[in-house]
Short mmCIF file of C-alpha atoms and ligand atoms in Angstrom, two decimals:
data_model
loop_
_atom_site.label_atom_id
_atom_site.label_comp_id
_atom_site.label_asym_id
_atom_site.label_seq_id
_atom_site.Cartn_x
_atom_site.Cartn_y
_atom_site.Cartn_z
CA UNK A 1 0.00 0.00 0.00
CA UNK A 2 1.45 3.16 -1.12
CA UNK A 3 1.43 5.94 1.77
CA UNK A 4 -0.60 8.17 -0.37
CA UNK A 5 -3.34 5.33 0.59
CA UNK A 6 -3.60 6.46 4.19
CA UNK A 7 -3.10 10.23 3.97
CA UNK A 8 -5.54 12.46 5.01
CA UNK A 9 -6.54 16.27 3.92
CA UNK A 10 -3.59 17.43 5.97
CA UNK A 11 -0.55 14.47 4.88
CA UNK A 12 -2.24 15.46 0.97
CA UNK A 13 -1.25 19.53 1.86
CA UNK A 14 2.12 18.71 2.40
CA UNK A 15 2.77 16.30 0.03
CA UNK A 16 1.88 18.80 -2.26
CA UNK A 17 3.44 21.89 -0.92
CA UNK A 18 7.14 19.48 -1.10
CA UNK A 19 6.45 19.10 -4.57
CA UNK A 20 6.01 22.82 -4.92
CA UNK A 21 2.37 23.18 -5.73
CA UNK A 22 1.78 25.32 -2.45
CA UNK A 23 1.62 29.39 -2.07
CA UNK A 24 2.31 29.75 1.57
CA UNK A 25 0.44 33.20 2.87
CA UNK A 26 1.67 34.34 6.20
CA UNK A 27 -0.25 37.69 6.40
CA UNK A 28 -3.55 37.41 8.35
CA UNK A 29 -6.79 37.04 5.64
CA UNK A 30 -10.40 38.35 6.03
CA UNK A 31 -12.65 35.34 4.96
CA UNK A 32 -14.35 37.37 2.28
CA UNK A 33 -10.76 38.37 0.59
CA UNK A 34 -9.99 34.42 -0.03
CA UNK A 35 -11.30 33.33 -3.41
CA UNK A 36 -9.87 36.53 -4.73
CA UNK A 37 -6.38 35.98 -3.23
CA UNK A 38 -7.01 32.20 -4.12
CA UNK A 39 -7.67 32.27 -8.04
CA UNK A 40 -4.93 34.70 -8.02
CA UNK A 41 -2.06 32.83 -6.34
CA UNK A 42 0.29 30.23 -8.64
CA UNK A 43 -0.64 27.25 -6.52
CA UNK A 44 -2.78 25.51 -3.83
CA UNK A 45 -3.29 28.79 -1.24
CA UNK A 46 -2.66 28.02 2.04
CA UNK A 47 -3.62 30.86 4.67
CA UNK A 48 -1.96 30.65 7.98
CA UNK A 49 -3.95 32.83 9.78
CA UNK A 50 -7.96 34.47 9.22
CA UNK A 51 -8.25 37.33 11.00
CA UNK A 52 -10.97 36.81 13.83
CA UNK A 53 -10.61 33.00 13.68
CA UNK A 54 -9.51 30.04 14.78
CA UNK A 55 -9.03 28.53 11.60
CA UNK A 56 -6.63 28.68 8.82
CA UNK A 57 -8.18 28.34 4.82
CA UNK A 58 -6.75 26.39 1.75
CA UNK A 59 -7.72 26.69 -1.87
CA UNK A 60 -7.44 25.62 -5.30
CA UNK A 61 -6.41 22.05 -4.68
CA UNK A 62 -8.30 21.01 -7.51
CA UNK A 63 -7.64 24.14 -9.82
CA UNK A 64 -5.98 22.45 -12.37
CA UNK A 65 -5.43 19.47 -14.10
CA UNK A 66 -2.11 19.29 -12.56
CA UNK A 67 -3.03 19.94 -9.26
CA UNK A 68 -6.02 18.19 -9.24
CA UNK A 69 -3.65 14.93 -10.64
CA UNK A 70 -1.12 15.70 -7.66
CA UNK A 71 -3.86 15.60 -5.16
CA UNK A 72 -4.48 12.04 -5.86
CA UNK A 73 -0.91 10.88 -6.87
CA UNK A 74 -1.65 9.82 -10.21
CA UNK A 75 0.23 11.32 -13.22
CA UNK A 76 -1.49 13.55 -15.41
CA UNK A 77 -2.35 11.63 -18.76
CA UNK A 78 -4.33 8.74 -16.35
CA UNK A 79 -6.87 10.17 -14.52
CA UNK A 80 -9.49 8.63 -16.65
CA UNK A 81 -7.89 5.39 -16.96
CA UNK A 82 -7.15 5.00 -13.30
CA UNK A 83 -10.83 6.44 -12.25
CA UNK A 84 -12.32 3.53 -14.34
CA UNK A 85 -10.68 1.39 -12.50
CA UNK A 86 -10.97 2.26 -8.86
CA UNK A 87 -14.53 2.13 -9.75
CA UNK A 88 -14.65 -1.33 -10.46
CA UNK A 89 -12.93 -2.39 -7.26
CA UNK A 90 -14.56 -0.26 -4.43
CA UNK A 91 -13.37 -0.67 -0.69
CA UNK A 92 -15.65 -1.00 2.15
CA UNK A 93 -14.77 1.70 4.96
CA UNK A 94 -13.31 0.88 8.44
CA UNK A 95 -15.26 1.82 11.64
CA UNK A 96 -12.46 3.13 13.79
CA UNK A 97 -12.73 4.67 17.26
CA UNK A 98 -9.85 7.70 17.20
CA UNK A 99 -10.99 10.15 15.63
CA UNK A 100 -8.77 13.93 14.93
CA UNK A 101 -12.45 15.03 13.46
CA UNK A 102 -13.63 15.59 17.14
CA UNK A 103 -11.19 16.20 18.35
CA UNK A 104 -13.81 20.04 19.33
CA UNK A 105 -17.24 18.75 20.00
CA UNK A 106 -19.66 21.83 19.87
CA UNK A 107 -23.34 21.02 20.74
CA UNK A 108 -26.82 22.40 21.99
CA UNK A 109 -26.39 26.39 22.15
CA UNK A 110 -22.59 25.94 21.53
CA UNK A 111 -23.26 25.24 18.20
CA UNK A 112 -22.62 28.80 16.12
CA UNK A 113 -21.70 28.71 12.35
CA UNK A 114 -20.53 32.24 13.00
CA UNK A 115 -16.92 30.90 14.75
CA UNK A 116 -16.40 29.33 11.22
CA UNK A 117 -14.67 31.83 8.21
CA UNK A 118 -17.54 31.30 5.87
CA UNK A 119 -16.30 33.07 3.20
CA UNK A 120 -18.35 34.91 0.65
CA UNK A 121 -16.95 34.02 -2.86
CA UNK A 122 -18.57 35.45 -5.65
CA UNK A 123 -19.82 39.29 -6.46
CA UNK A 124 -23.23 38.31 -6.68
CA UNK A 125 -23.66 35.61 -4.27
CA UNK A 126 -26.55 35.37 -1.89
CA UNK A 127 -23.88 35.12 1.22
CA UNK A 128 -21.29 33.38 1.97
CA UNK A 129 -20.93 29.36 1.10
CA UNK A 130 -19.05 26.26 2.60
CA UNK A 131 -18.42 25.03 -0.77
CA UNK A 132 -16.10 21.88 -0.06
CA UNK A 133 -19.07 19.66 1.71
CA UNK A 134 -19.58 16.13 1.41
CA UNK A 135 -22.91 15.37 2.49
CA UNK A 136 -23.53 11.82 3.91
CA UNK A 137 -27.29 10.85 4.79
CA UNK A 138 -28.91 6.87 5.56
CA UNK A 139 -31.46 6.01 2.83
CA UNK A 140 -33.76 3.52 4.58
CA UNK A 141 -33.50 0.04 3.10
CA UNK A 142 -30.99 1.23 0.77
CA UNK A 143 -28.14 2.40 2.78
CA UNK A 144 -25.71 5.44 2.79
CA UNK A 145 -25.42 8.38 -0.26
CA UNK A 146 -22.93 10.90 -0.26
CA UNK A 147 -22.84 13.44 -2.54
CA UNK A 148 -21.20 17.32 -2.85
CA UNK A 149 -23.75 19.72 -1.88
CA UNK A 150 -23.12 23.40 -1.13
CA UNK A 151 -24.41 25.41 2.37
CA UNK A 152 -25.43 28.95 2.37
CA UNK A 153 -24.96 30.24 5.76
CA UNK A 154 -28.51 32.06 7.28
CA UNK A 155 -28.15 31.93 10.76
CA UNK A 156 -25.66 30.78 13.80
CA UNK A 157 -27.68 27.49 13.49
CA UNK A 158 -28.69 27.31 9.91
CA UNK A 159 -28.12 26.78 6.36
CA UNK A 160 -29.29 26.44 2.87
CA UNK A 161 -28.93 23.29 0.80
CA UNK A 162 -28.76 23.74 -2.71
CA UNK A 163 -30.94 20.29 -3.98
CA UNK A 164 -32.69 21.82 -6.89
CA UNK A 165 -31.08 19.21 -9.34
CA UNK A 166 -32.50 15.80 -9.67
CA UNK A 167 -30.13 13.36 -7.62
CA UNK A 168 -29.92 10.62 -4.59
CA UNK A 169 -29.47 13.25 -1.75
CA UNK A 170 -32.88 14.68 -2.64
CA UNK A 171 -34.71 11.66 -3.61
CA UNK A 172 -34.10 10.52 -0.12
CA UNK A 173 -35.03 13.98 1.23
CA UNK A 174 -38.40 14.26 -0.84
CA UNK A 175 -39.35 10.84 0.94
CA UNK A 176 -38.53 12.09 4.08
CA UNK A 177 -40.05 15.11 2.94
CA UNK A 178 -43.30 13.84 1.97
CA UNK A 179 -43.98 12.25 5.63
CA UNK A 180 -43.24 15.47 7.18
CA UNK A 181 -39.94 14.19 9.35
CA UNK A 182 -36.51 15.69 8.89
CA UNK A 183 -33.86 13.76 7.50
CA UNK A 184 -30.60 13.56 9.02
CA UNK A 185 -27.62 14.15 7.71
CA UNK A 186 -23.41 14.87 8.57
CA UNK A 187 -21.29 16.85 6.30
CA UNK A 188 -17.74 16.39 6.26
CA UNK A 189 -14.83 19.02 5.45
CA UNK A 190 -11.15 18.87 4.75
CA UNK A 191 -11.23 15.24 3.51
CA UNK A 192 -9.13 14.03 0.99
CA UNK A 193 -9.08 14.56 -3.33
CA UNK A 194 -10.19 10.52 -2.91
CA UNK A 195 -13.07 11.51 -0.68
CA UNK A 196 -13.95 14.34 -2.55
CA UNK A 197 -13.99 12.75 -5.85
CA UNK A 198 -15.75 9.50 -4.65
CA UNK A 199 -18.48 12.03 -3.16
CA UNK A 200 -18.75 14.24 -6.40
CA UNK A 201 -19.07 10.48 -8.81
CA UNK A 202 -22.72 10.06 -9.76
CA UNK A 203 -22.94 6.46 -8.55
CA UNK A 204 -25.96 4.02 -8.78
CA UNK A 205 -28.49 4.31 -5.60
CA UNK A 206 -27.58 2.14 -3.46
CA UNK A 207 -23.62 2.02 -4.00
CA UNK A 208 -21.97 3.71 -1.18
CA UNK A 209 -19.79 6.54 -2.66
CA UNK A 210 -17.30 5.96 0.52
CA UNK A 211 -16.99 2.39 -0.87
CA UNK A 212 -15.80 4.05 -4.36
CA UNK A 213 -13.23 6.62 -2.46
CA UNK A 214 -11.48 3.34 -1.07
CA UNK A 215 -11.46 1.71 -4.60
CA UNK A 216 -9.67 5.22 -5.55
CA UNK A 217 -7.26 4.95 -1.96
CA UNK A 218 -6.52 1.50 -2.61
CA UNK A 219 -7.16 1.34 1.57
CA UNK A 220 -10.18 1.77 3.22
CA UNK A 221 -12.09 5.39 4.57
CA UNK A 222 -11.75 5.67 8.19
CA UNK A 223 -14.63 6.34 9.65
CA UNK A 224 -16.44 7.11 12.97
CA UNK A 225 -19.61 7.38 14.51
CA UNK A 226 -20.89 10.67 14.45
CA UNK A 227 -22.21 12.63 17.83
CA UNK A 228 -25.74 13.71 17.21
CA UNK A 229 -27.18 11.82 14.55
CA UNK A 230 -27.02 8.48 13.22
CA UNK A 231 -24.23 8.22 10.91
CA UNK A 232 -21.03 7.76 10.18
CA UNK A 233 -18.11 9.97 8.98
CA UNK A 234 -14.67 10.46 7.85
CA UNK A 235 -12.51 10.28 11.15
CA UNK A 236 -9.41 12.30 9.44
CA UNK A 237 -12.02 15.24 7.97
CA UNK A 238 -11.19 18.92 9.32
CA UNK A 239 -14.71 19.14 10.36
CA UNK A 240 -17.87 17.93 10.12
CA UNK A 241 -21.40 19.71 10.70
CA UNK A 242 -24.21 17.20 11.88
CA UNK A 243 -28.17 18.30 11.90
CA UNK A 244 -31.21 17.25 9.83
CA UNK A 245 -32.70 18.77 6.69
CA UNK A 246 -36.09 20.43 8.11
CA UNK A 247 -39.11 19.51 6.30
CA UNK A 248 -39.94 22.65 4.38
CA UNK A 249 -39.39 21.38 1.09
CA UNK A 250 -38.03 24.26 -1.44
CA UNK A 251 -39.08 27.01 0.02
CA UNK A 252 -36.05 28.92 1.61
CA UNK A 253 -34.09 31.34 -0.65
CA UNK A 254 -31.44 29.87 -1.81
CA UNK A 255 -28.33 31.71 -3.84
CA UNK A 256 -27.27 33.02 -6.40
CA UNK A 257 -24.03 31.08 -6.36
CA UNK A 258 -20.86 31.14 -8.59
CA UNK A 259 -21.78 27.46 -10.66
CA UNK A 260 -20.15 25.26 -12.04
CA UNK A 261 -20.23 26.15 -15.77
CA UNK A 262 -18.52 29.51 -14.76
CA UNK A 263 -21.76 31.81 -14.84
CA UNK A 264 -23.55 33.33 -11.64
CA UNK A 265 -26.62 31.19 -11.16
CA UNK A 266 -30.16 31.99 -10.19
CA UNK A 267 -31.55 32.66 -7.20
CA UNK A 268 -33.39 29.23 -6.11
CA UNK A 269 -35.63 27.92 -2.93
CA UNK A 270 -34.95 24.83 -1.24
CA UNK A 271 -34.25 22.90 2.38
CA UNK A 272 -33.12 24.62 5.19
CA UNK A 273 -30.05 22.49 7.16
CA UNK A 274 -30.57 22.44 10.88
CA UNK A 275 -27.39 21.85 12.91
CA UNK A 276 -26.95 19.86 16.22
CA UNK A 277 -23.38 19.99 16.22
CA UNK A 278 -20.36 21.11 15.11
CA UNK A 279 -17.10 18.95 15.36
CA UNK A 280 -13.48 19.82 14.12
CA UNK A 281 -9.94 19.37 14.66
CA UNK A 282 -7.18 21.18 16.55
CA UNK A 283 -6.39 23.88 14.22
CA UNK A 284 -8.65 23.32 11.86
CA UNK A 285 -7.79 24.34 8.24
CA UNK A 286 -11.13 24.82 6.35
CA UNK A 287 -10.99 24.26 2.78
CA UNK A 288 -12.93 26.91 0.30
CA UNK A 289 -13.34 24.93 -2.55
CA UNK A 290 -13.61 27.75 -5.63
CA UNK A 291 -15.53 27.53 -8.58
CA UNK A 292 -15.71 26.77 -11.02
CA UNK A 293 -12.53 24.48 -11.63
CA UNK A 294 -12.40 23.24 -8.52
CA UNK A 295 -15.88 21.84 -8.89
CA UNK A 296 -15.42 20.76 -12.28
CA UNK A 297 -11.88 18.92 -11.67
CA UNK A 298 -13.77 16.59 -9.27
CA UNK A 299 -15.65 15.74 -12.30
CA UNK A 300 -13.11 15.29 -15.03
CA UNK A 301 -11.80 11.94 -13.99
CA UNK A 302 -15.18 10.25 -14.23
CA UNK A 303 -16.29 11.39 -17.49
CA UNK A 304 -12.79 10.70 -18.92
CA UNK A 305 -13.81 7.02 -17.38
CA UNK A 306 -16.95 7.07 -18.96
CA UNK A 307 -15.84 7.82 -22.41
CA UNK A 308 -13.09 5.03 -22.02
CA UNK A 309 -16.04 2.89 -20.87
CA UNK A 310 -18.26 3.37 -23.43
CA UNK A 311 -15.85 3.59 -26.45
CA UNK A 312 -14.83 -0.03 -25.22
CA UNK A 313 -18.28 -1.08 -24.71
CA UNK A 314 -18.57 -0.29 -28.65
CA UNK A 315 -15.11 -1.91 -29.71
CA UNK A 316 -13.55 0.79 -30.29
CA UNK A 317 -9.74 1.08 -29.39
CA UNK A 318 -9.20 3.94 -27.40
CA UNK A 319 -5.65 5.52 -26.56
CA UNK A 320 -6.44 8.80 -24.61
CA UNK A 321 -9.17 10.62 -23.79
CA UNK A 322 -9.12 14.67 -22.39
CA UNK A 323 -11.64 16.83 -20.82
CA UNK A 324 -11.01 20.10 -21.52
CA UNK A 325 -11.38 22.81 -19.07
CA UNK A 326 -12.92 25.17 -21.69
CA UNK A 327 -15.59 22.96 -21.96
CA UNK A 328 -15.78 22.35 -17.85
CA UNK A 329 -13.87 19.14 -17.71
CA UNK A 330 -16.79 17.17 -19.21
CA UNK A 331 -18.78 19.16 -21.97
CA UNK A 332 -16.21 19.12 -24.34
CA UNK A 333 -13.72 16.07 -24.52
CA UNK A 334 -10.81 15.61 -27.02
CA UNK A 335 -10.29 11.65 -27.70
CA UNK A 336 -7.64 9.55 -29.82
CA UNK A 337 -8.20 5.94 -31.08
CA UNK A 338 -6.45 3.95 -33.24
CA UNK A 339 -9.13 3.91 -35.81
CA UNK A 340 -10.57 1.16 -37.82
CA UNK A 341 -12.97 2.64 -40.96
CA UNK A 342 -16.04 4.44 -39.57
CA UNK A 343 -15.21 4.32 -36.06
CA UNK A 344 -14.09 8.00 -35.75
CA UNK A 345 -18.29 8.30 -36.74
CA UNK A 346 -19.18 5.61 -34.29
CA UNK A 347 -16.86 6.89 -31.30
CA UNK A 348 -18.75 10.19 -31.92
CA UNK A 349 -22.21 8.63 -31.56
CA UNK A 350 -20.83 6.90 -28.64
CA UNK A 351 -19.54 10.05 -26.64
CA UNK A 352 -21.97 12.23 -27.38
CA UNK A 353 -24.77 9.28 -25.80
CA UNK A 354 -23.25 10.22 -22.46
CA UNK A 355 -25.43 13.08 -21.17
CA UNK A 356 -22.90 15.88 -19.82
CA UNK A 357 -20.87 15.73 -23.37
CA UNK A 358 -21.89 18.99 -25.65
CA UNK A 359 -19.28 18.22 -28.40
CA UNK A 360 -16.23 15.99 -28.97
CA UNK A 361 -13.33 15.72 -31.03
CA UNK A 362 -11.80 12.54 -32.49
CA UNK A 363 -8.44 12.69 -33.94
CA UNK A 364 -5.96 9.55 -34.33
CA UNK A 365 -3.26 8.05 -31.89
CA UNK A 366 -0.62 10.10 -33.63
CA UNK A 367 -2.25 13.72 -32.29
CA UNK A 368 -0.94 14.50 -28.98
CA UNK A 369 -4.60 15.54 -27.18
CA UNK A 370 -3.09 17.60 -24.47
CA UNK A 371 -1.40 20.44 -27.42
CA UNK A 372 -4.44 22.01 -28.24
CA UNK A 373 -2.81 23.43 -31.70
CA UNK A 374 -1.98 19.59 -32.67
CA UNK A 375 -5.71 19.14 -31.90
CA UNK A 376 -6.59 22.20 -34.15
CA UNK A 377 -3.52 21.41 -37.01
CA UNK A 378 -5.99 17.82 -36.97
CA UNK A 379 -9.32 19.41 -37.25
CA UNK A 380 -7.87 21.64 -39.91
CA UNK A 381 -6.13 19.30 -42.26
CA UNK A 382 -8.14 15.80 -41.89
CA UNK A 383 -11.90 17.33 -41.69
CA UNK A 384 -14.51 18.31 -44.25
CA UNK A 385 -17.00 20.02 -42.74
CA UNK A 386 -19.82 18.57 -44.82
CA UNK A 387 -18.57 15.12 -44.17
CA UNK A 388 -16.78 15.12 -40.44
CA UNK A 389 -19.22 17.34 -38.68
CA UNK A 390 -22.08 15.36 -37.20
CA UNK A 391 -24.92 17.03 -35.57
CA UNK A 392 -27.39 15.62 -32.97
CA UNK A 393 -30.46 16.86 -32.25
CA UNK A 394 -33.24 16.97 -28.96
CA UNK A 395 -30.86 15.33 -26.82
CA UNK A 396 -31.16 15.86 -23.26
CA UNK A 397 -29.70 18.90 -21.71
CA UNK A 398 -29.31 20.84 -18.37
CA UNK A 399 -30.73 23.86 -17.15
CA UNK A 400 -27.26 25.61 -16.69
CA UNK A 401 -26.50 26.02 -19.73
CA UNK A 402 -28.02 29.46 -21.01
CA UNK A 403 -27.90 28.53 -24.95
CA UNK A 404 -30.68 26.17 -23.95
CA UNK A 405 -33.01 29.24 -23.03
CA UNK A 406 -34.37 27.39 -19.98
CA UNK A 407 -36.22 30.82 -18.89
CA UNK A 408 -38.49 29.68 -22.06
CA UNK A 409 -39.61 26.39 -20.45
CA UNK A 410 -42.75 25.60 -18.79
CA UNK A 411 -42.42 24.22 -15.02
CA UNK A 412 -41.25 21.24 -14.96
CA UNK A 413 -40.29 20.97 -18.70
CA UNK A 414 -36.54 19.27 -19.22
CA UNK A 415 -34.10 21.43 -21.76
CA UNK A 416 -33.10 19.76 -25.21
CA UNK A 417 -29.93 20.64 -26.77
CA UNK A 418 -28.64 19.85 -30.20
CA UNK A 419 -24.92 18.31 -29.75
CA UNK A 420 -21.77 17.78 -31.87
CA UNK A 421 -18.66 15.86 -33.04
CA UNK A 422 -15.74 16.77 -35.49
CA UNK A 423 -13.96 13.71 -36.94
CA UNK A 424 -10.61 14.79 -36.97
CA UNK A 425 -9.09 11.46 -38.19
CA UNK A 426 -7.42 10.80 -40.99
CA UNK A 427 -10.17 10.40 -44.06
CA UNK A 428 -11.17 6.81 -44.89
CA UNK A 429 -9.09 6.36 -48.96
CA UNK A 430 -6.20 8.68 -48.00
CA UNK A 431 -3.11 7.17 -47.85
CA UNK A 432 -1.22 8.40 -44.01
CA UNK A 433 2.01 9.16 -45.91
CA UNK A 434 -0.02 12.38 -46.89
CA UNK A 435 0.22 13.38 -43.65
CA UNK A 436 4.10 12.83 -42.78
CA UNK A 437 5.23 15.78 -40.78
CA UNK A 438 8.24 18.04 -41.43
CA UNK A 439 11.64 16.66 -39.66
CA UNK A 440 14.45 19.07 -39.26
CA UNK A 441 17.39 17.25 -41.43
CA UNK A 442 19.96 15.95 -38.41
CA UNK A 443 17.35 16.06 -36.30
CA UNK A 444 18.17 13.05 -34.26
CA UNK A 445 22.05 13.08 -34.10
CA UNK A 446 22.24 16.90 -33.10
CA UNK A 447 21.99 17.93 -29.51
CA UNK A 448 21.51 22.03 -28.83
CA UNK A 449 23.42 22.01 -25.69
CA UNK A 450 26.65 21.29 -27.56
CA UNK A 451 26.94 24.44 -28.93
CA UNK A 452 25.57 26.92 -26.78
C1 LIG B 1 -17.86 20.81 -5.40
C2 LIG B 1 -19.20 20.29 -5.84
C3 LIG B 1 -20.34 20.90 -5.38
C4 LIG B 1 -21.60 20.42 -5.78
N1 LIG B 1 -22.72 21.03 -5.29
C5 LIG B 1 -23.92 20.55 -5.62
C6 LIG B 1 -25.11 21.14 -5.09
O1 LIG B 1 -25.04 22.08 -4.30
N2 LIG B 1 -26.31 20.62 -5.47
C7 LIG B 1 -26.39 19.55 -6.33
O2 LIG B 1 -27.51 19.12 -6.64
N3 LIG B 1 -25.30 18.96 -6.84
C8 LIG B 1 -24.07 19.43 -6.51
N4 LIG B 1 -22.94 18.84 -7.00
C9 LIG B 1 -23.09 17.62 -7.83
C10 LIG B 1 -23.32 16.40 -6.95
O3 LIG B 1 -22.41 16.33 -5.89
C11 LIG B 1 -23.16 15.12 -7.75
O4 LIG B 1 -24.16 15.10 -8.74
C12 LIG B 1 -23.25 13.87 -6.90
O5 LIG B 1 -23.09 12.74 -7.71
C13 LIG B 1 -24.57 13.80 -6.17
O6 LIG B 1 -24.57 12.65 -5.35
P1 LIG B 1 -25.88 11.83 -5.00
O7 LIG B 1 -26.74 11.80 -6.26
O8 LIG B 1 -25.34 10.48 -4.62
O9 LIG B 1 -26.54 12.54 -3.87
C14 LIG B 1 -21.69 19.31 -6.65
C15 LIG B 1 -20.53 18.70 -7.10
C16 LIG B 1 -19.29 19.18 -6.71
C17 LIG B 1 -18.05 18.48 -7.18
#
């Protein structure tokens, strides 16, 4: 077992900040100054000290592609690969009895969100956000869902739950919902890129994300019983917040907030998050997560899996596949396959099945994906537009995405969206020597260094 296996938030930090991906900032911060200072800084920002609190705040773990492949130890070209296949081999947690996540128990009127740097991120945010949260709640007869959900801080004891979009966390909440009882749940902070990422995975109902952040460790989650409710949660998190998600339905205001596509969303109603408790460590750091890349790089991974998945499923031999971060890391993906005849059409068809894709690009095995002008040099020089470009029509969309005009729908109405795929691969008939590239004559026995 590698030791990356049994770090935790803290062991990840410094890992990273030896391998120089760290901006150490020694002056004191206000809360609300962070995600400026953060999207600003070269690497991860680590704040030593907040003014007015106990905490310290890091940043932009998961800002890049590099940082977000640090984080988990992987290199940079196999996040899909490797995602795919710590999903197929997930790792039960371990119930454990020491646990640094409680190590400050806060409860009954000691409980005050207002001793935590909530910081207010965005311009036109409706206040400030915990934005790093992964929520765990008990379906009954099913068993545990976690999932990422944002807070909106209202009151010392209170929060807003942003579970507008269909998903697990509020199926089991519109149960609960219906018979008019409040549904429990704990939300841990400060837990590792493989907790994170486990959390952020769409899974099945009914598979325990924690299970899939153990298939990504390669060692189980420690975890531990929580204080006030009935569940359990990461030992090694920074801090957790326990309560129950009144039954109010969606009728608390509810952002704007910064999403995850990069525009300010709507305003929204929804649940309003009770608190019974409030446990963290000694020295807590609290991690702002900051949109939108840090949302979006707990994405990439698993749609790079999917694409690998589903090109397989239809035969088709794939050699790397790229989310791009202009297109969110998971609208727009870049892939190369060692092509048979049609299947840069039929890898198309298959991508663009998966529901967050918008568009993709297919070149051959010879295009390095990760140089976007090799990417374009492809698209320009193998593609005819009336032959390469293929459309698709009415396929199913999502609200946050404005060329969709979802103000235009009717209540309840789901968004269509037409989609699309460039076949950059060489044309079926033409030979590949039409296509050799320039080499500088000498190029191979001449080294620069020996004559500078
Ligand atoms: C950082 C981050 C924040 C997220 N916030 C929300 C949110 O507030 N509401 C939501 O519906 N989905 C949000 N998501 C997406 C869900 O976490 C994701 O769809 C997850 O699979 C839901 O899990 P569940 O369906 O098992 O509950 C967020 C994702 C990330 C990575």
């Amino acid at each position: 077992m590698s030791d990356i296996a049994t770090e935790d938030f803290r062991a990840m930090l410094a890992r990273m900040e030896a391998q120089g991906h760290v901006t150490r900032m020694k002056k004191p911060v206000k809360p609300q100054h962070f995600s400026a200072l953060c999207t600003k800084a070269p690497g991860v920002l680590l704040a030593e000290k907040v003014e007015g609190y106990d905490f310290s705040m890091a940043g932009g773990i998961f800002w890049t592609r590099a940082r977000t492949a640090a984080s988990l130890g992987w290199p940079e070209g196999e996040l899909g690969r490797r995602f795919a296949s710590a999903v197929a081999k997930p790792i039960p947690p371990v119930e454990v009895e020491d646990a640094a996540c409680q190590e400050h128990v806060f409860t009954g009127d000691d409980v005050d969100l207002s001793n935590i740097p909530i910081p207010f991120m965005h311009e036109k945010d409706g206040g400030p956000y915990l934005s790093s949260g992964i929520v765990f709640a008990n379906e009954p007869n099913v068993g545990v869902n976690v999932g990422c959900y944002r807070l909106m801080f209202r009151t010392r004891r209170e929060m807003g739950i942003d579970l507008f979009t269909a998903s697990d966390l509020r199926r089991i909440y519109t149960k609960f919902y219906e018979q008019g009882k409040p549904l429990q749940i704990a939300v841990a902070f400060g837990v590792h890129a493989f907790e994170h990422m486990g959390a952020a995975y769409k899974a099945p109902a009914g598979v325990n994300e924690i299970e899939i952040a153990g298939g990504l460790r390669g060692a189980p989650t420690r975890l531990v019983r929580a204080k006030t409710v009935d569940l359990m949660v990461p030992a090694d998190a920074e801090m957790i917040l326990e309560g129950e998600l009144l039954p109010n339905g969606w009728t608390a205001d509810e952002g704007p907030f910064g999403e995850f596509a990069g525009m300010q969303g709507d305003l929204k109603h929804n649940p309003i998050f009770r608190l019974t408790a409030i446990t963290h460590r000694r020295n807590p750091i609290l991690f702002a997560l900051q949109m939108p890349w840090e949302n979006d790089w707990l994405n990439g991974p698993a749609t790079e899996a999917a694409c690998m998945r589903i090109l397989s499923l239809a035969g088709i031999p794939v050699v790397a596949v790229r989310a791009t971060e202009g297109g969110c890391c998971g609208w727009s993906m870049v892939v190369s396959i060692r092509k048979r005849a049609g299947e840069g059409k039929n890898a198309i068809a298959a991508i663009l099945s998966l529901p967050v894709v918008k568009q993709v690009i297919i070149t051959d095995d010879d295009i390095n994906i990760y140089d976007s002008n090799e990417v374009e040099w492809a698209v320009t020089f193998r593609c005819q537009a009336d032959k390469d470009i293929v459309i698709l029509s009415g396929m199913k969309a999502k609200h946050v995405d404005p060329s969709v005009r979802p103000w235009d729908m009717k209540p309840g109405e789901l968004p269509l969206t037409s989609k699309f795929g460039i076949d950059a691969t060489i044309p079926e008939g033409i030979p590949a020597f039409r296509y050799e590239r320039i080499v500088p004559a000498y190029s191979d026995s001449l080294r620069l260094e020996d004559y500078l």
